[in-house]
Amino acid sequence: MWQQRKSSTRGIEISEDTFNVTASKLQEELIGIIENEKDLNDYELIVYKYIFISELGMPLLEDLDVEISEDGFSLHVIPDNLEFDLLRRLDDVFDRFELRFMPNEYNIIKLKFLLK
């Protein structure tokens, strides 16, 4: 019998299919924002951060927003709770972005997603 693979991230059960669909839709929205140079208000940034945290299970630092620039976007991740399998899956789905790690002295990893 075939079973759908699930992952547990931050106590959230997310099926692989749900993760892939959610991440794909999010990627397309973010590409549209970047390419159209759309300005987002604070509420919209909070919604995107919420999607990364609750729907995709990313351990983001809640004090810092998703940063969107002309060439991509950045997330601030708490490395203690980071599962590299989650990053690999996100990198696989976000195939139109190049992922870069930018560590700093505050024990926070800044993930920069550059539009290819």
Short mmCIF file of N, CA and C in Angstrom, two decimals:
data_model
loop_
_atom_site.label_atom_id
_atom_site.label_comp_id
_atom_site.label_asym_id
_atom_site.label_seq_id
_atom_site.Cartn_x
_atom_site.Cartn_y
_atom_site.Cartn_z
N MET A 1 0.84 -1.17 0.00
CA MET A 1 0.00 0.00 0.00
C MET A 1 0.89 1.24 0.00
N TRP A 2 0.58 2.20 -0.86
CA TRP A 2 1.36 3.42 -0.97
C TRP A 2 0.98 4.37 0.14
N GLN A 3 1.97 4.95 0.80
CA GLN A 3 1.72 5.93 1.85
C GLN A 3 2.35 7.25 1.47
N GLN A 4 1.63 8.31 1.74
CA GLN A 4 2.14 9.63 1.46
C GLN A 4 3.13 10.01 2.56
N ARG A 5 4.32 10.47 2.15
CA ARG A 5 5.34 10.85 3.12
C ARG A 5 4.96 12.15 3.79
N LYS A 6 5.10 12.19 5.09
CA LYS A 6 4.82 13.41 5.86
C LYS A 6 6.06 13.79 6.62
N SER A 7 6.18 15.07 6.87
CA SER A 7 7.28 15.53 7.71
C SER A 7 6.70 16.31 8.88
N SER A 8 7.41 16.29 9.95
CA SER A 8 7.00 17.05 11.12
C SER A 8 8.00 18.17 11.32
N THR A 9 7.54 19.37 11.17
CA THR A 9 8.39 20.53 11.31
C THR A 9 7.76 21.45 12.34
N ARG A 10 8.49 21.72 13.42
CA ARG A 10 7.98 22.56 14.50
C ARG A 10 6.64 22.05 15.01
N GLY A 11 6.49 20.73 15.03
CA GLY A 11 5.27 20.13 15.53
C GLY A 11 4.12 20.15 14.54
N ILE A 12 4.37 20.57 13.31
CA ILE A 12 3.33 20.65 12.29
C ILE A 12 3.52 19.49 11.31
N GLU A 13 2.47 18.71 11.11
CA GLU A 13 2.53 17.62 10.14
C GLU A 13 2.18 18.18 8.77
N ILE A 14 3.10 18.06 7.83
CA ILE A 14 2.90 18.58 6.48
C ILE A 14 3.21 17.46 5.50
N SER A 15 2.22 17.12 4.67
CA SER A 15 2.48 16.10 3.66
C SER A 15 3.38 16.70 2.59
N GLU A 16 4.11 15.86 1.91
CA GLU A 16 5.01 16.34 0.86
C GLU A 16 4.23 17.03 -0.25
N ASP A 17 3.08 16.49 -0.62
CA ASP A 17 2.26 17.11 -1.65
C ASP A 17 1.79 18.50 -1.23
N THR A 18 1.32 18.63 0.00
CA THR A 18 0.85 19.92 0.50
C THR A 18 2.00 20.93 0.53
N PHE A 19 3.15 20.49 1.00
CA PHE A 19 4.33 21.36 1.03
C PHE A 19 4.67 21.85 -0.38
N ASN A 20 4.72 20.92 -1.34
CA ASN A 20 5.09 21.27 -2.71
C ASN A 20 4.09 22.24 -3.35
N VAL A 21 2.79 21.99 -3.16
CA VAL A 21 1.77 22.86 -3.74
C VAL A 21 1.84 24.26 -3.11
N THR A 22 1.92 24.32 -1.79
CA THR A 22 1.98 25.60 -1.09
C THR A 22 3.24 26.37 -1.48
N ALA A 23 4.37 25.71 -1.50
CA ALA A 23 5.63 26.38 -1.85
C ALA A 23 5.63 26.84 -3.31
N SER A 24 5.05 26.05 -4.21
CA SER A 24 4.99 26.44 -5.62
C SER A 24 4.13 27.69 -5.81
N LYS A 25 2.99 27.73 -5.15
CA LYS A 25 2.11 28.91 -5.24
C LYS A 25 2.81 30.13 -4.64
N LEU A 26 3.48 29.93 -3.51
CA LEU A 26 4.20 31.02 -2.87
C LEU A 26 5.32 31.54 -3.77
N GLN A 27 6.04 30.62 -4.42
CA GLN A 27 7.10 31.03 -5.33
C GLN A 27 6.54 31.91 -6.45
N GLU A 28 5.44 31.51 -7.05
CA GLU A 28 4.85 32.29 -8.14
C GLU A 28 4.41 33.68 -7.67
N GLU A 29 3.82 33.76 -6.47
CA GLU A 29 3.42 35.06 -5.93
C GLU A 29 4.63 35.94 -5.70
N LEU A 30 5.68 35.39 -5.11
CA LEU A 30 6.89 36.18 -4.84
C LEU A 30 7.57 36.63 -6.12
N ILE A 31 7.58 35.79 -7.14
CA ILE A 31 8.16 36.17 -8.43
C ILE A 31 7.36 37.34 -9.02
N GLY A 32 6.04 37.27 -8.95
CA GLY A 32 5.20 38.36 -9.45
C GLY A 32 5.47 39.67 -8.72
N ILE A 33 5.64 39.60 -7.42
CA ILE A 33 5.93 40.80 -6.62
C ILE A 33 7.28 41.39 -7.02
N ILE A 34 8.29 40.53 -7.16
CA ILE A 34 9.64 41.00 -7.50
C ILE A 34 9.67 41.57 -8.92
N GLU A 35 9.12 40.83 -9.88
CA GLU A 35 9.17 41.28 -11.27
C GLU A 35 8.37 42.56 -11.51
N ASN A 36 7.26 42.72 -10.79
CA ASN A 36 6.42 43.91 -10.95
C ASN A 36 6.80 45.04 -9.99
N GLU A 37 7.85 44.79 -9.18
CA GLU A 37 8.34 45.77 -8.20
C GLU A 37 7.20 46.32 -7.34
N LYS A 38 6.33 45.40 -6.91
CA LYS A 38 5.18 45.78 -6.09
C LYS A 38 5.63 46.10 -4.66
N ASP A 39 5.15 47.20 -4.15
CA ASP A 39 5.40 47.55 -2.75
C ASP A 39 4.37 46.84 -1.88
N LEU A 40 4.85 46.20 -0.83
CA LEU A 40 3.96 45.50 0.09
C LEU A 40 3.83 46.29 1.38
N ASN A 41 2.63 46.28 1.95
CA ASN A 41 2.46 46.92 3.25
C ASN A 41 2.85 45.94 4.36
N ASP A 42 2.87 46.42 5.58
CA ASP A 42 3.30 45.59 6.72
C ASP A 42 2.42 44.35 6.88
N TYR A 43 1.12 44.50 6.68
CA TYR A 43 0.21 43.37 6.82
C TYR A 43 0.54 42.27 5.80
N GLU A 44 0.79 42.66 4.56
CA GLU A 44 1.12 41.67 3.53
C GLU A 44 2.41 40.93 3.86
N LEU A 45 3.40 41.64 4.37
CA LEU A 45 4.67 41.00 4.77
C LEU A 45 4.44 40.00 5.90
N ILE A 46 3.57 40.35 6.84
CA ILE A 46 3.25 39.44 7.94
C ILE A 46 2.58 38.18 7.41
N VAL A 47 1.69 38.33 6.43
CA VAL A 47 1.01 37.17 5.85
C VAL A 47 2.03 36.23 5.19
N TYR A 48 2.98 36.78 4.44
CA TYR A 48 4.00 35.93 3.80
C TYR A 48 4.86 35.24 4.86
N LYS A 49 5.22 35.96 5.90
CA LYS A 49 6.01 35.35 6.98
C LYS A 49 5.20 34.22 7.63
N TYR A 50 3.92 34.45 7.84
CA TYR A 50 3.04 33.44 8.44
C TYR A 50 3.00 32.18 7.57
N ILE A 51 2.94 32.34 6.25
CA ILE A 51 2.91 31.19 5.35
C ILE A 51 4.20 30.38 5.49
N PHE A 52 5.35 31.06 5.53
CA PHE A 52 6.62 30.35 5.70
C PHE A 52 6.66 29.61 7.04
N ILE A 53 6.18 30.25 8.10
CA ILE A 53 6.25 29.65 9.43
C ILE A 53 5.23 28.52 9.59
N SER A 54 3.96 28.83 9.35
CA SER A 54 2.92 27.86 9.70
C SER A 54 2.63 26.86 8.59
N GLU A 55 2.68 27.27 7.35
CA GLU A 55 2.33 26.36 6.26
C GLU A 55 3.52 25.54 5.78
N LEU A 56 4.73 26.11 5.85
CA LEU A 56 5.92 25.39 5.38
C LEU A 56 6.83 24.94 6.52
N GLY A 57 6.56 25.40 7.74
CA GLY A 57 7.32 24.96 8.90
C GLY A 57 8.70 25.56 9.04
N MET A 58 8.94 26.71 8.43
CA MET A 58 10.26 27.36 8.53
C MET A 58 10.42 28.02 9.89
N PRO A 59 11.53 27.77 10.59
CA PRO A 59 11.76 28.39 11.89
C PRO A 59 12.31 29.82 11.73
N LEU A 60 11.43 30.75 11.36
CA LEU A 60 11.86 32.13 11.13
C LEU A 60 11.91 32.91 12.43
N LEU A 61 12.81 33.86 12.46
CA LEU A 61 12.88 34.79 13.58
C LEU A 61 11.68 35.73 13.45
N GLU A 62 10.81 35.72 14.41
CA GLU A 62 9.55 36.44 14.28
C GLU A 62 9.69 37.94 14.40
N ASP A 63 10.81 38.44 14.91
CA ASP A 63 11.01 39.88 15.05
C ASP A 63 11.38 40.56 13.73
N LEU A 64 11.82 39.79 12.75
CA LEU A 64 12.25 40.36 11.47
C LEU A 64 11.31 39.90 10.36
N ASP A 65 11.02 40.82 9.45
CA ASP A 65 10.10 40.53 8.35
C ASP A 65 10.79 39.79 7.22
N VAL A 66 9.97 39.33 6.30
CA VAL A 66 10.47 38.85 5.01
C VAL A 66 10.93 40.10 4.28
N GLU A 67 12.17 40.10 3.80
CA GLU A 67 12.69 41.26 3.08
C GLU A 67 12.59 40.98 1.59
N ILE A 68 11.90 41.85 0.86
CA ILE A 68 11.77 41.68 -0.58
C ILE A 68 12.52 42.82 -1.26
N SER A 69 13.40 42.44 -2.19
CA SER A 69 14.20 43.43 -2.92
C SER A 69 13.98 43.26 -4.42
N GLU A 70 14.71 44.04 -5.21
CA GLU A 70 14.53 43.98 -6.67
C GLU A 70 15.06 42.69 -7.29
N ASP A 71 15.90 41.94 -6.56
CA ASP A 71 16.48 40.73 -7.14
C ASP A 71 16.11 39.45 -6.39
N GLY A 72 15.28 39.55 -5.36
CA GLY A 72 14.91 38.36 -4.62
C GLY A 72 14.27 38.70 -3.28
N PHE A 73 14.37 37.77 -2.35
CA PHE A 73 13.85 38.01 -1.01
C PHE A 73 14.73 37.29 0.00
N SER A 74 14.63 37.72 1.26
CA SER A 74 15.44 37.15 2.34
C SER A 74 14.55 36.76 3.51
N LEU A 75 14.99 35.70 4.19
CA LEU A 75 14.35 35.22 5.40
C LEU A 75 15.40 35.14 6.50
N HIS A 76 15.02 35.38 7.73
CA HIS A 76 15.93 35.25 8.87
C HIS A 76 15.53 34.01 9.65
N VAL A 77 16.41 33.02 9.67
CA VAL A 77 16.11 31.70 10.22
C VAL A 77 16.86 31.48 11.53
N ILE A 78 16.18 30.83 12.46
CA ILE A 78 16.79 30.42 13.72
C ILE A 78 17.46 29.07 13.46
N PRO A 79 18.79 29.00 13.46
CA PRO A 79 19.47 27.77 13.07
C PRO A 79 19.26 26.60 14.02
N ASP A 80 18.96 26.85 15.28
CA ASP A 80 18.78 25.76 16.24
C ASP A 80 17.61 24.85 15.85
N ASN A 81 16.60 25.42 15.22
CA ASN A 81 15.40 24.66 14.87
C ASN A 81 15.35 24.30 13.39
N LEU A 82 16.42 24.57 12.67
CA LEU A 82 16.42 24.38 11.23
C LEU A 82 16.69 22.93 10.86
N GLU A 83 15.85 22.38 10.03
CA GLU A 83 16.04 21.03 9.52
C GLU A 83 16.52 21.16 8.08
N PHE A 84 17.69 20.60 7.78
CA PHE A 84 18.26 20.76 6.45
C PHE A 84 17.43 20.05 5.39
N ASP A 85 16.69 19.02 5.78
CA ASP A 85 15.79 18.37 4.84
C ASP A 85 14.73 19.38 4.36
N LEU A 86 14.26 20.21 5.27
CA LEU A 86 13.30 21.25 4.93
C LEU A 86 13.89 22.23 3.93
N LEU A 87 15.14 22.63 4.14
CA LEU A 87 15.81 23.55 3.19
C LEU A 87 15.98 22.90 1.82
N ARG A 88 16.34 21.63 1.80
CA ARG A 88 16.49 20.93 0.51
C ARG A 88 15.16 20.89 -0.23
N ARG A 89 14.10 20.59 0.49
CA ARG A 89 12.78 20.54 -0.14
C ARG A 89 12.37 21.91 -0.65
N LEU A 90 12.61 22.95 0.14
CA LEU A 90 12.27 24.30 -0.28
C LEU A 90 13.10 24.71 -1.49
N ASP A 91 14.38 24.37 -1.49
CA ASP A 91 15.26 24.68 -2.61
C ASP A 91 14.82 23.94 -3.87
N ASP A 92 14.34 22.71 -3.73
CA ASP A 92 13.85 21.94 -4.88
C ASP A 92 12.61 22.60 -5.50
N VAL A 93 11.69 23.02 -4.65
CA VAL A 93 10.45 23.62 -5.15
C VAL A 93 10.68 25.04 -5.67
N PHE A 94 11.50 25.80 -4.98
CA PHE A 94 11.81 27.17 -5.40
C PHE A 94 12.89 27.13 -6.48
N ASP A 95 12.57 26.48 -7.58
CA ASP A 95 13.56 26.23 -8.63
C ASP A 95 13.90 27.46 -9.47
N ARG A 96 13.15 28.53 -9.33
CA ARG A 96 13.46 29.75 -10.07
C ARG A 96 14.31 30.72 -9.25
N PHE A 97 14.71 30.26 -8.07
CA PHE A 97 15.56 31.06 -7.18
C PHE A 97 16.86 30.32 -6.89
N GLU A 98 17.90 31.08 -6.65
CA GLU A 98 19.17 30.53 -6.17
C GLU A 98 19.24 30.84 -4.68
N LEU A 99 19.51 29.84 -3.88
CA LEU A 99 19.54 29.99 -2.42
C LEU A 99 20.96 30.27 -1.95
N ARG A 100 21.11 31.32 -1.13
CA ARG A 100 22.41 31.65 -0.53
C ARG A 100 22.26 31.77 0.98
N PHE A 101 23.25 31.24 1.70
CA PHE A 101 23.30 31.34 3.16
C PHE A 101 24.17 32.53 3.54
N MET A 102 23.69 33.34 4.45
CA MET A 102 24.44 34.51 4.89
C MET A 102 24.45 34.53 6.42
N PRO A 103 25.36 33.74 7.05
CA PRO A 103 25.40 33.72 8.52
C PRO A 103 25.94 35.04 9.07
N ASN A 104 25.64 35.29 10.33
CA ASN A 104 26.17 36.50 10.98
C ASN A 104 26.54 36.19 12.42
N GLU A 105 26.99 37.21 13.12
CA GLU A 105 27.49 37.01 14.48
C GLU A 105 26.38 36.88 15.52
N TYR A 106 25.12 37.03 15.12
CA TYR A 106 24.01 36.98 16.07
C TYR A 106 23.33 35.62 16.12
N ASN A 107 23.96 34.59 15.56
CA ASN A 107 23.42 33.23 15.54
C ASN A 107 22.08 33.17 14.80
N ILE A 108 21.99 33.96 13.74
CA ILE A 108 20.84 33.95 12.87
C ILE A 108 21.36 33.70 11.47
N ILE A 109 20.67 32.86 10.73
CA ILE A 109 21.05 32.65 9.33
C ILE A 109 20.09 33.43 8.45
N LYS A 110 20.67 34.25 7.59
CA LYS A 110 19.85 34.96 6.62
C LYS A 110 19.89 34.15 5.33
N LEU A 111 18.72 33.72 4.88
CA LEU A 111 18.62 32.99 3.63
C LEU A 111 18.20 33.98 2.55
N LYS A 112 19.03 34.09 1.55
CA LYS A 112 18.74 35.01 0.43
C LYS A 112 18.34 34.17 -0.77
N PHE A 113 17.16 34.42 -1.32
CA PHE A 113 16.68 33.74 -2.50
C PHE A 113 16.76 34.73 -3.66
N LEU A 114 17.70 34.48 -4.56
CA LEU A 114 17.92 35.37 -5.71
C LEU A 114 17.20 34.82 -6.92
N LEU A 115 16.43 35.68 -7.58
CA LEU A 115 15.72 35.28 -8.78
C LEU A 115 16.70 34.98 -9.89
N LYS A 116 16.58 33.80 -10.52
CA LYS A 116 17.50 33.40 -11.59
C LYS A 116 17.14 34.10 -12.89
#
